Amino acid sequence: QVPLVESGGGSVQAGGSLRLSCDASGYKYRTNCMAWFRQVPGKKREGVAAIHTAGDERTSYADSVKGRFTISRDNDKNIIYLEMSSLKPEDTAMYYCAAGDGLVLPAYCAPVSDDDFIDWGQGTQVTVSS
């Protein structure tokens, strides 16, 4: 059973938009930190965005996507979204949803190191053409 299921990837032209979804309704472990990472073949996995799901739902972003991507959560359905706009060819990658390691403080919920996240989805491919 895959506890995190991504969807919404596809092919778009530069400047376009996509919305990725991560269905975490089947995720059994308690965490208050969810994130999106991406990876290009041959390169290290890169953090994109994270959301602390308690309190005011603090979000954080990689510099490369600030102002273009938005992470959010549907509390009722336990789905994490990544709204991507003004897409660039360099955004092309496999995008992964990730669950944090238990309960963390907001300052420690950030898309910095994949070592901070213990469960991953299977990924959804995003391809942006110029």
Coordinates of N, CA and C in Angstrom, one line a residue:
Q1 N 0.8 -1.2 0.0 CA 0.0 0.0 0.0 C 0.9 1.2 0.0
V2 N 0.6 2.1 -0.9 CA 1.3 3.4 -1.0 C 0.6 4.4 -0.2
P3 N 1.1 5.0 0.9 CA 0.4 5.9 1.7 C 0.3 7.3 1.2
L4 N 1.2 7.7 0.3 CA 1.1 9.0 -0.3 C 1.0 8.9 -1.8
V5 N 0.0 9.4 -2.4 CA -0.3 9.2 -3.8 C -0.3 10.6 -4.5
E6 N 0.6 10.8 -5.4 CA 0.7 12.1 -6.2 C -0.1 11.9 -7.5
S7 N -0.6 13.1 -7.9 CA -1.2 13.1 -9.3 C -1.2 14.6 -9.7
G8 N -1.5 14.8 -11.0 CA -1.6 16.1 -11.6 C -0.4 16.5 -12.4
G9 N 0.6 15.7 -12.6 CA 1.7 16.0 -13.4 C 1.3 16.0 -14.9
G10 N 2.1 16.5 -15.7 CA 1.8 16.5 -17.2 C 2.8 17.3 -17.9
S11 N 2.5 17.6 -19.2 CA 3.4 18.4 -20.0 C 2.7 19.7 -20.3
V12 N 3.5 20.8 -20.1 CA 3.0 22.2 -20.4 C 4.0 23.0 -21.1
Q13 N 3.6 24.1 -21.7 CA 4.6 25.0 -22.2 C 5.0 26.0 -21.2
A14 N 6.2 26.6 -21.4 CA 6.7 27.6 -20.5 C 5.7 28.7 -20.3
G15 N 5.6 29.1 -19.0 CA 4.6 30.1 -18.7 C 3.2 29.5 -18.2
G16 N 3.1 28.2 -18.4 CA 1.8 27.6 -18.1 C 1.8 27.2 -16.6
S17 N 0.7 26.6 -16.2 CA 0.4 26.2 -14.8 C 0.0 24.8 -14.7
L18 N 0.2 24.2 -13.5 CA -0.2 22.9 -13.2 C -0.5 22.9 -11.7
R19 N -1.4 22.0 -11.3 CA -1.6 21.8 -9.9 C -1.4 20.3 -9.5
L20 N -0.5 20.1 -8.7 CA -0.2 18.7 -8.2 C -1.0 18.4 -6.9
S21 N -1.4 17.2 -6.8 CA -2.1 16.8 -5.6 C -1.4 15.6 -4.9
C22 N -1.4 15.6 -3.6 CA -0.8 14.4 -2.8 C -1.9 14.0 -1.9
D23 N -2.5 12.8 -2.2 CA -3.5 12.2 -1.4 C -2.8 11.5 -0.2
A24 N -3.0 12.1 1.0 CA -2.4 11.5 2.2 C -3.5 10.9 3.1
S25 N -4.7 10.7 2.6 CA -5.7 10.2 3.4 C -5.5 8.8 4.0
G26 N -4.6 8.1 3.3 CA -4.3 6.8 3.7 C -3.0 6.7 4.6
Y27 N -2.5 7.8 4.9 CA -1.2 7.9 5.6 C -1.5 7.7 7.1
K28 N -0.9 6.7 7.7 CA -1.3 6.3 9.1 C -0.4 7.0 10.2
Y29 N 0.7 7.5 9.8 CA 1.6 8.0 10.9 C 1.3 9.5 11.1
R30 N 1.5 10.0 12.3 CA 1.2 11.3 12.7 C 2.4 12.2 12.4
T31 N 2.1 13.2 11.6 CA 3.2 14.2 11.3 C 2.5 15.6 11.1
N32 N 3.2 16.6 11.3 CA 2.6 18.0 11.0 C 3.4 18.7 10.0
C33 N 4.2 18.0 9.2 CA 5.0 18.6 8.2 C 5.0 17.8 6.9
M34 N 4.5 18.4 5.9 CA 4.4 17.8 4.6 C 5.2 18.6 3.6
A35 N 5.7 18.0 2.6 CA 6.6 18.8 1.6 C 6.5 18.2 0.2
W36 N 6.9 19.0 -0.7 CA 7.2 18.5 -2.1 C 8.6 18.7 -2.4
F37 N 9.2 17.7 -3.0 CA 10.5 17.7 -3.5 C 10.5 17.3 -5.0
R38 N 11.6 17.6 -5.7 CA 11.6 17.2 -7.1 C 13.0 16.7 -7.4
Q39 N 13.1 15.9 -8.5 CA 14.4 15.3 -8.9 C 14.5 15.1 -10.4
V40 N 15.6 15.5 -10.9 CA 15.9 15.2 -12.3 C 16.9 14.1 -12.3
P41 N 16.8 13.2 -13.3 CA 17.8 12.1 -13.4 C 19.2 12.5 -13.3
G42 N 20.0 11.9 -12.5 CA 21.4 12.2 -12.3 C 21.7 13.3 -11.4
K43 N 20.6 13.9 -10.8 CA 20.8 15.0 -9.8 C 20.2 14.7 -8.5
K44 N 20.7 15.4 -7.5 CA 20.1 15.2 -6.1 C 18.7 15.7 -6.0
R45 N 17.9 15.0 -5.2 CA 16.6 15.5 -5.0 C 16.6 16.9 -4.3
E46 N 15.7 17.7 -4.8 CA 15.7 19.1 -4.4 C 14.4 19.5 -3.7
G47 N 14.4 20.1 -2.6 CA 13.2 20.6 -1.9 C 12.6 21.7 -2.6
V48 N 11.3 21.7 -2.6 CA 10.5 22.7 -3.4 C 9.7 23.6 -2.4
A49 N 8.9 22.9 -1.6 CA 8.0 23.6 -0.7 C 7.6 22.7 0.5
A50 N 7.3 23.3 1.6 CA 6.8 22.6 2.8 C 5.7 23.3 3.5
I51 N 4.9 22.6 4.2 CA 3.8 23.2 4.9 C 3.7 22.6 6.3
H52 N 3.7 23.4 7.3 CA 3.5 22.9 8.7 C 2.0 22.9 8.9
T53 N 1.4 21.7 9.2 CA -0.1 21.6 9.1 C -0.8 21.9 10.4
A54 N -0.1 22.5 11.4 CA -0.7 22.9 12.6 C -0.7 24.4 12.7
G55 N -1.6 24.9 13.5 CA -1.7 26.4 13.7 C -2.0 27.2 12.5
D56 N -1.1 28.1 12.2 CA -1.4 29.0 11.0 C -0.9 28.4 9.7
E57 N -0.5 27.1 9.7 CA 0.0 26.4 8.5 C 1.1 27.2 7.8
R58 N 2.2 27.4 8.5 CA 3.3 28.1 8.0 C 3.9 27.3 6.8
T59 N 4.2 28.1 5.7 CA 4.8 27.5 4.5 C 6.2 28.0 4.3
S60 N 7.0 27.3 3.5 CA 8.3 27.7 3.2 C 8.6 27.2 1.8
Y61 N 9.5 27.9 1.1 CA 9.7 27.6 -0.3 C 11.2 27.7 -0.7
A62 N 11.6 26.9 -1.7 CA 12.9 27.1 -2.2 C 13.0 28.4 -3.0
D63 N 14.1 29.0 -3.0 CA 14.2 30.3 -3.6 C 13.8 30.2 -5.1
S64 N 14.1 29.1 -5.7 CA 13.9 29.0 -7.2 C 12.4 29.0 -7.5
V65 N 11.5 28.8 -6.6 CA 10.1 28.7 -6.9 C 9.3 29.8 -6.1
K66 N 9.9 30.6 -5.3 CA 9.2 31.6 -4.5 C 8.4 32.5 -5.5
G67 N 7.2 32.8 -5.2 CA 6.4 33.7 -6.0 C 5.7 33.0 -7.1
R68 N 6.1 31.8 -7.4 CA 5.5 31.0 -8.5 C 4.7 29.8 -8.1
F69 N 5.2 29.2 -7.0 CA 4.5 28.0 -6.5 C 3.9 28.3 -5.1
T70 N 2.8 27.5 -4.9 CA 2.1 27.7 -3.6 C 1.7 26.3 -3.1
I71 N 2.1 26.0 -1.9 CA 1.7 24.8 -1.2 C 0.5 25.0 -0.3
S72 N -0.5 24.1 -0.3 CA -1.6 24.3 0.6 C -2.2 22.9 0.9
R73 N -3.2 22.9 1.8 CA -3.7 21.6 2.3 C -5.2 21.7 2.3
D74 N -5.9 20.7 1.9 CA -7.3 20.5 2.2 C -7.5 19.7 3.4
N75 N -7.9 20.3 4.5 CA -7.9 19.6 5.8 C -8.9 18.5 5.8
D76 N -10.0 18.7 5.2 CA -11.1 17.6 5.3 C -10.6 16.4 4.5
K77 N -10.0 16.6 3.4 CA -9.6 15.4 2.6 C -8.2 14.9 2.8
N78 N -7.4 15.7 3.6 CA -6.0 15.4 3.8 C -5.3 15.3 2.5
I79 N -5.4 16.3 1.7 CA -4.7 16.4 0.4 C -3.8 17.6 0.4
I80 N -2.6 17.4 0.0 CA -1.6 18.5 -0.1 C -1.5 18.9 -1.5
Y81 N -1.6 20.2 -1.8 CA -1.5 20.6 -3.2 C -0.2 21.4 -3.4
L82 N 0.2 21.4 -4.7 CA 1.3 22.3 -5.1 C 0.8 23.0 -6.4
E83 N 0.4 24.3 -6.2 CA 0.0 25.1 -7.4 C 1.3 25.7 -8.0
M84 N 1.5 25.4 -9.3 CA 2.7 25.9 -10.0 C 2.3 26.8 -11.1
S85 N 2.8 28.0 -11.2 CA 2.5 28.9 -12.2 C 3.8 29.4 -12.8
S86 N 3.7 30.1 -13.9 CA 4.9 30.7 -14.6 C 5.9 29.6 -14.7
L87 N 5.5 28.5 -15.1 CA 6.5 27.3 -15.2 C 7.6 27.6 -16.2
K88 N 8.8 27.1 -15.9 CA 10.0 27.2 -16.7 C 10.5 25.8 -17.1
P89 N 11.2 25.8 -18.2 CA 11.8 24.4 -18.5 C 12.6 23.8 -17.4
E90 N 13.3 24.7 -16.6 CA 14.1 24.1 -15.5 C 13.2 23.5 -14.4
D91 N 11.9 23.7 -14.4 CA 11.0 23.1 -13.4 C 10.7 21.6 -13.8
T92 N 11.2 21.2 -15.0 CA 11.0 19.8 -15.4 C 11.6 18.9 -14.5
A93 N 10.9 17.9 -13.9 CA 11.4 17.0 -12.9 C 10.3 16.0 -12.5
M94 N 10.7 15.0 -11.8 CA 9.7 14.1 -11.1 C 9.4 14.8 -9.8
Y95 N 8.2 15.0 -9.5 CA 7.8 15.7 -8.2 C 7.3 14.6 -7.2
Y96 N 7.8 14.7 -6.0 CA 7.5 13.8 -4.9 C 6.8 14.5 -3.8
C97 N 5.8 13.9 -3.2 CA 5.2 14.3 -1.9 C 6.0 13.6 -0.8
A98 N 6.2 14.2 0.3 CA 6.9 13.7 1.4 C 6.3 14.0 2.7
A99 N 6.4 13.1 3.7 CA 5.9 13.2 5.0 C 7.0 13.4 6.0
G100 N 6.9 14.3 6.9 CA 7.9 14.6 7.9 C 8.0 13.5 8.9
D101 N 9.1 13.6 9.7 CA 9.3 12.6 10.8 C 8.7 13.0 12.1
G102 N 7.4 12.7 12.2 CA 6.7 13.0 13.5 C 6.3 14.4 13.6
L103 N 6.2 14.9 14.8 CA 5.8 16.3 15.1 C 7.0 17.2 15.2
V104 N 7.0 18.3 14.5 CA 8.1 19.2 14.5 C 7.6 20.6 14.7
L105 N 8.5 21.5 15.2 CA 8.2 22.9 15.3 C 8.2 23.5 13.9
P106 N 7.4 24.6 13.7 CA 7.3 25.2 12.4 C 8.6 25.5 11.8
A107 N 9.6 26.0 12.6 CA 10.8 26.4 12.0 C 11.6 25.2 11.4
Y108 N 11.3 24.0 11.8 CA 12.0 22.8 11.4 C 11.2 22.1 10.2
C109 N 10.1 22.7 9.8 CA 9.4 22.1 8.6 C 9.8 23.0 7.4
A110 N 10.7 22.5 6.7 CA 11.2 23.2 5.5 C 11.8 22.3 4.5
P111 N 11.7 22.6 3.2 CA 12.1 21.7 2.1 C 13.7 21.9 1.9
V112 N 14.4 21.5 3.0 CA 15.9 21.7 2.9 C 16.6 20.4 2.7
S113 N 16.3 19.4 3.5 CA 17.0 18.1 3.4 C 15.9 17.0 3.3
D114 N 16.1 16.1 2.4 CA 15.2 14.9 2.3 C 15.4 14.0 3.4
D115 N 16.5 14.1 4.2 CA 16.7 13.3 5.4 C 15.6 13.6 6.5
D116 N 15.0 14.7 6.4 CA 14.0 15.1 7.4 C 12.6 14.5 7.1
F117 N 12.5 13.8 6.0 CA 11.2 13.2 5.6 C 11.4 11.7 5.4
I118 N 10.4 11.0 6.0 CA 10.5 9.6 6.1 C 9.7 8.8 5.2
D119 N 8.7 9.3 4.6 CA 7.8 8.6 3.6 C 7.6 9.4 2.4
W120 N 7.6 8.7 1.3 CA 7.5 9.3 -0.1 C 6.5 8.7 -0.9
G121 N 5.9 9.5 -1.8 CA 5.0 8.9 -2.8 C 5.8 8.4 -4.0
Q122 N 5.1 8.0 -5.0 CA 5.8 7.3 -6.2 C 6.2 8.4 -7.2
G123 N 5.7 9.6 -7.0 CA 6.1 10.7 -7.9 C 5.2 10.9 -9.1
T124 N 5.2 12.2 -9.6 CA 4.4 12.5 -10.7 C 5.3 13.4 -11.6
Q125 N 5.4 13.1 -12.9 CA 6.3 13.8 -13.8 C 5.7 15.1 -14.3
V126 N 6.5 16.2 -14.2 CA 6.2 17.5 -14.8 C 7.2 17.8 -15.9
T127 N 6.7 18.1 -17.1 CA 7.6 18.4 -18.2 C 7.2 19.8 -18.7
V128 N 8.1 20.7 -18.8 CA 7.9 22.1 -19.2 C 8.7 22.3 -20.5
S129 N 8.0 22.6 -21.6 CA 8.8 22.8 -22.8 C 8.9 24.3 -23.1
S130 N 9.9 24.7 -23.8 CA 10.2 26.1 -24.1 C 9.5 26.5 -25.4

